[in-house]
Amino acid sequence: MNQKKKINVGSYIKVIRGTMSGEVYKVFYMSSSGTFAGVGIENSTDVVHINDLIIVSEDTFNKVNQDKLLQDELFF
């Protein structure tokens, strides 16, 4: 991974490879080896290899997932 920032719990990421490519998520947990991240919007729903991720901003996460986040707020 050629990034200056390390992916940690709480990081906002974009999947760049695989079936979830293009999706933007928040990291909810990291594997003990540090090679897999549990990602999702409100909680961890998928696991992705860190080589398939890039770090994005919280603003990007909010813009991409605005409809999903608003829908969850309105439901509760």
mmCIF file of C-alpha atoms in Angstrom:
data_model
loop_
_atom_site.group_PDB
_atom_site.id
_atom_site.type_symbol
_atom_site.label_atom_id
_atom_site.label_comp_id
_atom_site.label_asym_id
_atom_site.label_seq_id
_atom_site.Cartn_x
_atom_site.Cartn_y
_atom_site.Cartn_z
ATOM 1 C CA MET A 1 0.000 0.000 0.000
ATOM 2 C CA ASN A 2 1.623 3.255 -1.095
ATOM 3 C CA GLN A 3 -0.081 5.656 1.251
ATOM 4 C CA LYS A 4 1.406 7.961 3.846
ATOM 5 C CA LYS A 5 -1.493 7.436 6.225
ATOM 6 C CA LYS A 6 -2.146 4.143 7.973
ATOM 7 C CA ILE A 7 -5.642 2.676 7.887
ATOM 8 C CA ASN A 8 -7.032 2.535 11.427
ATOM 9 C CA VAL A 9 -10.358 1.985 13.122
ATOM 10 C CA GLY A 10 -12.343 5.130 12.397
ATOM 11 C CA SER A 11 -10.674 5.787 9.020
ATOM 12 C CA TYR A 12 -12.864 6.505 6.013
ATOM 13 C CA ILE A 13 -11.932 4.389 2.997
ATOM 14 C CA LYS A 14 -12.869 3.720 -0.606
ATOM 15 C CA VAL A 15 -12.682 0.196 -2.026
ATOM 16 C CA ILE A 16 -10.634 0.230 -5.233
ATOM 17 C CA ARG A 17 -10.727 -3.455 -6.257
ATOM 18 C CA GLY A 18 -13.178 -6.323 -6.227
ATOM 19 C CA THR A 19 -16.942 -6.572 -6.184
ATOM 20 C CA MET A 20 -17.285 -3.636 -3.771
ATOM 21 C CA SER A 21 -15.117 -1.338 -5.891
ATOM 22 C CA GLY A 22 -16.193 2.288 -5.686
ATOM 23 C CA GLU A 23 -17.968 1.931 -2.338
ATOM 24 C CA VAL A 24 -17.006 4.303 0.510
ATOM 25 C CA TYR A 25 -17.081 3.005 4.079
ATOM 26 C CA LYS A 26 -15.876 3.584 7.621
ATOM 27 C CA VAL A 27 -13.448 1.114 9.228
ATOM 28 C CA PHE A 28 -14.934 -0.491 12.348
ATOM 29 C CA TYR A 29 -12.212 -3.035 13.133
ATOM 30 C CA MET A 30 -8.834 -4.251 11.952
ATOM 31 C CA SER A 31 -7.639 -7.858 11.991
ATOM 32 C CA SER A 32 -4.864 -8.722 14.432
ATOM 33 C CA SER A 33 -2.470 -9.051 11.481
ATOM 34 C CA GLY A 34 -3.532 -5.610 10.211
ATOM 35 C CA THR A 35 -4.227 -6.900 6.710
ATOM 36 C CA PHE A 36 -8.031 -6.966 6.780
ATOM 37 C CA ALA A 37 -10.491 -4.243 7.741
ATOM 38 C CA GLY A 38 -14.093 -4.632 8.848
ATOM 39 C CA VAL A 39 -15.992 -1.906 7.010
ATOM 40 C CA GLY A 40 -19.527 -0.572 6.728
ATOM 41 C CA ILE A 41 -21.633 2.562 6.959
ATOM 42 C CA GLU A 42 -23.238 2.293 10.414
ATOM 43 C CA ASN A 43 -21.406 -0.862 11.562
ATOM 44 C CA SER A 44 -19.110 -3.492 10.142
ATOM 45 C CA THR A 45 -20.856 -5.441 7.393
ATOM 46 C CA ASP A 46 -17.957 -6.594 5.177
ATOM 47 C CA VAL A 47 -14.274 -7.472 5.399
ATOM 48 C CA VAL A 48 -11.803 -6.132 2.826
ATOM 49 C CA HIS A 49 -8.036 -6.584 2.353
ATOM 50 C CA ILE A 50 -6.227 -3.310 3.049
ATOM 51 C CA ASN A 51 -4.456 -3.448 -0.331
ATOM 52 C CA ASP A 52 -7.896 -2.943 -1.889
ATOM 53 C CA LEU A 53 -8.523 0.324 0.012
ATOM 54 C CA ILE A 54 -7.546 3.971 -0.142
ATOM 55 C CA ILE A 55 -8.159 6.542 2.566
ATOM 56 C CA VAL A 56 -10.732 9.255 1.861
ATOM 57 C CA SER A 57 -12.082 12.147 3.915
ATOM 58 C CA GLU A 58 -15.063 12.121 6.246
ATOM 59 C CA ASP A 59 -16.686 14.634 3.878
ATOM 60 C CA THR A 60 -16.380 12.145 1.014
ATOM 61 C CA PHE A 61 -17.921 9.416 3.196
ATOM 62 C CA ASN A 62 -20.821 11.702 4.153
ATOM 63 C CA LYS A 63 -21.473 12.851 0.562
ATOM 64 C CA VAL A 64 -21.425 9.340 -0.902
ATOM 65 C CA ASN A 65 -23.579 7.840 1.856
ATOM 66 C CA GLN A 66 -25.877 10.824 2.480
ATOM 67 C CA ASP A 67 -29.047 9.003 1.402
ATOM 68 C CA LYS A 68 -28.251 5.925 3.517
ATOM 69 C CA LEU A 69 -27.371 8.017 6.575
ATOM 70 C CA LEU A 70 -30.503 10.194 6.262
ATOM 71 C CA GLN A 71 -32.695 7.140 5.779
ATOM 72 C CA ASP A 72 -31.363 5.590 8.996
ATOM 73 C CA GLU A 73 -31.904 8.845 10.936
ATOM 74 C CA LEU A 74 -35.485 9.159 9.708
ATOM 75 C CA PHE A 75 -36.231 5.534 10.570
ATOM 76 C CA PHE A 76 -35.301 6.019 14.231
#
